């Protein structure tokens, strides 16, 4: 599974939607759309700056969600990445009611896996994607397997988005092997994917990847983004 992350509403609504269609036309399997939040603690400087600019230009949750609704008839899988406070503030049931029929999952980096139950218990019908990291232990697998999501978001580096990592490190390979041996969910490698070589390695050792920072760098220039997307395939 090959995926791209874009910041919703960045740099403006029209350009964002043009970028979305570039991802679809390039043949990627899934699209991860970030709903901007004013305290993006898990994001590096590139994505954080894009998020703040999108907010300044009016990228409210409803606007970004409405743009996602327009993708209903596209085959690409759709995920939202945002922070827990965005969902809480919008309303857990309200968010789910609006988006459940349109999303394959939500990715919430500041929501521990064990806390996703609070969402489900309050009427949230969208799969919450579990995280795994280099610190994930075998004892954590049961919690991961309880998720309704078909994927695991594997953070292959320590740090914020945009950080570099070694996709051939023995530590990383052993952790992915542990996940694949103990769950039937697809292991998607996020963070640290920049080039086609990175993408090929990620597909070899896991079940997929998502490119974020390098895509967001090019969101202001859709033609440049499209060329970059083609270089990854």
CSV table of C-alpha atoms in Angstrom, one decimal:
chain,number,residue,atom,x,y,z
A,1,UNK,CA,0.0,0.0,0.0
A,2,UNK,CA,1.4,3.3,-1.1
A,3,UNK,CA,0.2,6.5,0.5
A,4,UNK,CA,0.6,10.3,0.5
A,5,UNK,CA,-0.1,12.7,3.3
A,6,UNK,CA,-1.3,16.3,2.5
A,7,UNK,CA,-2.2,19.1,4.9
A,8,UNK,CA,-5.9,19.9,4.4
A,9,UNK,CA,-6.6,23.4,3.0
A,10,UNK,CA,-2.9,24.2,2.4
A,11,UNK,CA,-1.8,26.5,0.9
A,12,UNK,CA,-5.4,27.3,0.0
A,13,UNK,CA,-8.5,25.3,-0.7
A,14,UNK,CA,-8.2,25.3,-4.5
A,15,UNK,CA,-4.5,24.3,-4.6
A,16,UNK,CA,-5.1,21.6,-2.0
A,17,UNK,CA,-7.8,20.0,-4.0
A,18,UNK,CA,-5.6,20.1,-7.1
A,19,UNK,CA,-2.9,18.3,-5.1
A,20,UNK,CA,-5.5,15.7,-4.0
A,21,UNK,CA,-6.4,14.9,-7.6
A,22,UNK,CA,-2.7,14.6,-8.5
A,23,UNK,CA,-2.3,11.9,-5.8
A,24,UNK,CA,-5.3,10.0,-7.1
A,25,UNK,CA,-4.2,10.3,-10.8
A,26,UNK,CA,-0.7,9.1,-9.8
A,27,UNK,CA,-2.1,5.7,-8.7
A,28,UNK,CA,-1.4,5.8,-5.0
A,29,UNK,CA,-3.5,3.4,-2.8
A,30,UNK,CA,-4.4,5.7,0.0
A,31,UNK,CA,-4.5,9.4,0.8
A,32,UNK,CA,-3.9,10.7,4.3
A,33,UNK,CA,-5.4,14.2,4.9
A,34,UNK,CA,-4.4,16.3,7.9
A,35,UNK,CA,-7.0,18.4,9.5
A,36,UNK,CA,-5.0,21.4,10.8
A,37,UNK,CA,-4.6,21.9,14.6
A,38,UNK,CA,-2.9,24.8,16.2
A,39,UNK,CA,-0.6,22.7,18.4
A,40,UNK,CA,0.8,20.0,16.0
A,41,UNK,CA,3.2,18.4,18.6
A,42,UNK,CA,4.1,15.3,16.5
A,43,UNK,CA,4.9,17.3,13.3
A,44,UNK,CA,8.2,18.7,12.2
A,45,UNK,CA,8.8,22.2,11.1
A,46,UNK,CA,7.8,21.7,7.4
A,47,UNK,CA,4.4,20.3,8.2
A,48,UNK,CA,3.9,22.5,11.3
A,49,UNK,CA,4.4,25.6,9.1
A,50,UNK,CA,2.0,24.3,6.5
A,51,UNK,CA,-0.6,23.6,9.2
A,52,UNK,CA,-0.4,27.1,10.6
A,53,UNK,CA,-0.6,28.7,7.2
A,54,UNK,CA,-3.6,26.6,6.4
A,55,UNK,CA,-5.3,27.7,9.6
A,56,UNK,CA,-4.5,31.4,8.8
A,57,UNK,CA,-6.2,30.8,5.4
A,58,UNK,CA,-9.4,29.4,7.0
A,59,UNK,CA,-8.9,25.7,6.9
A,60,UNK,CA,-11.4,24.8,9.6
A,61,UNK,CA,-12.3,21.1,10.2
A,62,UNK,CA,-15.7,21.4,8.4
A,63,UNK,CA,-14.0,22.8,5.3
A,64,UNK,CA,-11.5,20.0,5.1
A,65,UNK,CA,-14.1,17.4,5.8
A,66,UNK,CA,-16.4,18.8,3.1
A,67,UNK,CA,-13.5,18.5,0.6
A,68,UNK,CA,-13.1,14.8,1.6
A,69,UNK,CA,-16.8,14.2,1.1
A,70,UNK,CA,-16.3,15.2,-2.5
A,71,UNK,CA,-14.0,12.2,-3.0
A,72,UNK,CA,-16.8,9.7,-2.2
A,73,UNK,CA,-16.8,8.1,-5.6
A,74,UNK,CA,-13.0,7.7,-5.9
A,75,UNK,CA,-11.4,4.3,-5.3
A,76,UNK,CA,-8.5,5.6,-3.3
A,77,UNK,CA,-8.6,4.8,0.4
A,78,UNK,CA,-9.0,7.8,2.6
A,79,UNK,CA,-7.6,8.5,6.1
A,80,UNK,CA,-7.7,11.6,8.2
A,81,UNK,CA,-4.8,12.5,10.4
A,82,UNK,CA,-5.5,15.0,13.2
A,83,UNK,CA,-5.2,15.5,16.9
A,84,UNK,CA,-7.5,14.3,19.6
A,85,UNK,CA,-8.6,17.8,20.6
A,86,UNK,CA,-9.9,18.4,17.0
A,87,UNK,CA,-12.3,15.4,17.3
A,88,UNK,CA,-13.2,16.2,20.9
A,89,UNK,CA,-14.0,19.9,20.1
A,90,UNK,CA,-16.0,19.0,17.0
A,91,UNK,CA,-17.8,16.3,18.9
A,92,UNK,CA,-17.0,12.5,18.8
A,93,UNK,CA,-20.4,11.5,17.6
A,94,UNK,CA,-20.8,14.5,15.2
A,95,UNK,CA,-17.4,13.8,13.6
A,96,UNK,CA,-18.3,10.1,13.2
A,97,UNK,CA,-21.7,10.8,11.9
A,98,UNK,CA,-20.4,13.1,9.2
A,99,UNK,CA,-17.4,11.1,8.1
A,100,UNK,CA,-17.9,7.4,8.9
A,101,UNK,CA,-19.2,6.5,5.4
A,102,UNK,CA,-16.3,8.3,3.7
A,103,UNK,CA,-13.2,7.3,5.6
A,104,UNK,CA,-11.2,4.1,6.0
A,105,UNK,CA,-9.7,5.3,9.3
A,106,UNK,CA,-8.5,8.1,11.5
A,107,UNK,CA,-4.9,8.5,12.7
A,108,UNK,CA,-4.5,10.4,15.9
A,109,UNK,CA,-0.9,10.7,17.0
A,110,UNK,CA,-1.6,12.0,20.5
A,111,UNK,CA,-4.1,9.3,21.3
A,112,UNK,CA,-2.5,6.2,23.0
A,113,UNK,CA,-3.8,2.9,21.6
A,114,UNK,CA,-5.4,2.1,24.9
A,115,UNK,CA,-7.5,5.3,24.7
A,116,UNK,CA,-9.2,4.5,21.4
A,117,UNK,CA,-11.8,2.5,23.3
A,118,UNK,CA,-13.1,5.8,24.7
A,119,UNK,CA,-13.9,6.9,21.2
A,120,UNK,CA,-15.6,3.6,20.3
A,121,UNK,CA,-17.6,3.7,23.6
A,122,UNK,CA,-18.9,7.2,22.7
A,123,UNK,CA,-20.3,6.3,19.3
A,124,UNK,CA,-17.3,6.7,17.1
A,125,UNK,CA,-17.8,4.3,14.1
A,126,UNK,CA,-14.6,5.1,12.2
A,127,UNK,CA,-11.6,2.7,12.7
A,128,UNK,CA,-8.9,4.4,14.8
A,129,UNK,CA,-5.5,3.4,13.4
A,130,UNK,CA,-3.2,2.0,16.0
A,131,UNK,CA,0.4,3.1,16.3
A,132,UNK,CA,3.5,0.9,16.7
A,133,UNK,CA,7.0,2.2,17.4
A,134,UNK,CA,10.5,0.9,18.0
A,135,UNK,CA,9.4,0.6,21.7
A,136,UNK,CA,6.3,-1.5,21.0
A,137,UNK,CA,6.5,-4.9,22.9
A,138,UNK,CA,4.9,-8.2,22.3
A,139,UNK,CA,2.6,-7.4,25.3
A,140,UNK,CA,1.2,-4.5,23.4
A,141,UNK,CA,0.0,-6.5,20.4
A,142,UNK,CA,-3.3,-7.5,22.0
A,143,UNK,CA,-4.3,-3.8,22.2
A,144,UNK,CA,-3.3,-3.3,18.6
A,145,UNK,CA,-5.3,-6.3,17.5
A,146,UNK,CA,-8.4,-4.9,19.1
A,147,UNK,CA,-8.5,-2.0,16.7
A,148,UNK,CA,-11.0,-2.1,13.9
A,149,UNK,CA,-8.4,-0.7,11.5
A,150,UNK,CA,-6.9,-2.9,8.7
A,151,UNK,CA,-3.6,-1.1,9.1
A,152,UNK,CA,-0.9,-0.3,11.7
A,153,UNK,CA,0.9,3.0,11.5
A,154,UNK,CA,4.5,2.1,12.2
A,155,UNK,CA,6.7,5.0,13.3
A,156,UNK,CA,10.1,3.8,12.1
A,157,UNK,CA,12.1,6.6,13.6
A,158,UNK,CA,12.3,8.4,16.9
A,159,UNK,CA,11.2,12.0,16.8
A,160,UNK,CA,8.8,14.2,14.9
A,161,UNK,CA,7.7,14.0,11.2
A,162,UNK,CA,10.5,14.7,8.7
A,163,UNK,CA,13.1,12.9,10.8
A,164,UNK,CA,15.4,10.5,9.0
A,165,UNK,CA,15.7,6.8,9.9
A,166,UNK,CA,17.6,3.7,8.9
A,167,UNK,CA,15.1,1.3,7.1
A,168,UNK,CA,17.7,-1.4,7.3
A,169,UNK,CA,18.5,-1.3,11.0
A,170,UNK,CA,18.2,-4.6,12.8
A,171,UNK,CA,16.0,-3.0,15.5
A,172,UNK,CA,13.5,-1.8,13.0
A,173,UNK,CA,13.5,-5.1,11.0
A,174,UNK,CA,13.0,-7.1,14.2
A,175,UNK,CA,10.1,-4.9,15.3
A,176,UNK,CA,8.3,-5.2,11.9
A,177,UNK,CA,8.8,-9.0,12.0
A,178,UNK,CA,7.3,-9.2,15.4
A,179,UNK,CA,4.2,-7.2,14.2
A,180,UNK,CA,3.7,-9.3,11.1
A,181,UNK,CA,4.1,-12.5,13.0
A,182,UNK,CA,1.4,-11.5,15.6
A,183,UNK,CA,-1.2,-9.6,13.7
A,184,UNK,CA,-3.0,-9.8,10.3
A,185,UNK,CA,-3.0,-6.0,10.0
A,186,UNK,CA,-0.9,-4.3,7.3
A,187,UNK,CA,2.2,-2.6,8.6
A,188,UNK,CA,2.4,0.8,7.1
A,189,UNK,CA,5.8,2.6,7.6
A,190,UNK,CA,5.4,6.3,8.3
A,191,UNK,CA,8.1,8.9,8.9
A,192,UNK,CA,11.4,9.0,7.2
A,193,UNK,CA,10.2,8.0,3.6
A,194,UNK,CA,11.6,10.5,1.1
A,195,UNK,CA,12.8,8.7,-2.1
A,196,UNK,CA,11.9,5.9,-4.4
A,197,UNK,CA,14.6,3.8,-2.8
A,198,UNK,CA,13.0,4.4,0.6
A,199,UNK,CA,9.6,3.4,-0.8
A,200,UNK,CA,11.0,0.2,-2.3
A,201,UNK,CA,12.6,-0.8,1.0
A,202,UNK,CA,9.4,0.0,2.9
A,203,UNK,CA,7.4,-2.2,0.6
A,204,UNK,CA,10.0,-5.0,1.0
A,205,UNK,CA,10.1,-5.0,4.8
A,206,UNK,CA,6.5,-3.9,5.5
A,207,UNK,CA,3.2,-3.7,3.7
A,208,UNK,CA,3.3,-0.1,2.7
A,209,UNK,CA,4.4,3.4,3.4
A,210,UNK,CA,3.2,7.0,3.6
A,211,UNK,CA,5.2,10.0,2.5
A,212,UNK,CA,4.4,13.2,4.4
A,213,UNK,CA,7.1,15.9,4.7
A,214,UNK,CA,8.5,15.6,1.2
A,215,UNK,CA,4.9,15.8,-0.3
A,216,UNK,CA,3.9,18.8,1.8
A,217,UNK,CA,7.1,20.7,0.8
A,218,UNK,CA,5.6,20.6,-2.8
A,219,UNK,CA,2.0,21.4,-2.0
A,220,UNK,CA,2.3,25.0,-3.1
A,221,UNK,CA,3.3,23.9,-6.6
A,222,UNK,CA,1.0,21.1,-7.8
A,223,UNK,CA,3.1,20.4,-10.9
A,224,UNK,CA,6.2,19.9,-8.8
A,225,UNK,CA,4.2,17.7,-6.5
A,226,UNK,CA,3.0,15.6,-9.4
A,227,UNK,CA,6.5,15.1,-10.7
A,228,UNK,CA,7.6,14.0,-7.2
A,229,UNK,CA,4.7,11.6,-6.9
A,230,UNK,CA,5.7,10.0,-10.3
A,231,UNK,CA,9.3,9.6,-9.1
A,232,UNK,CA,8.1,7.5,-6.2
A,233,UNK,CA,6.2,5.0,-8.3
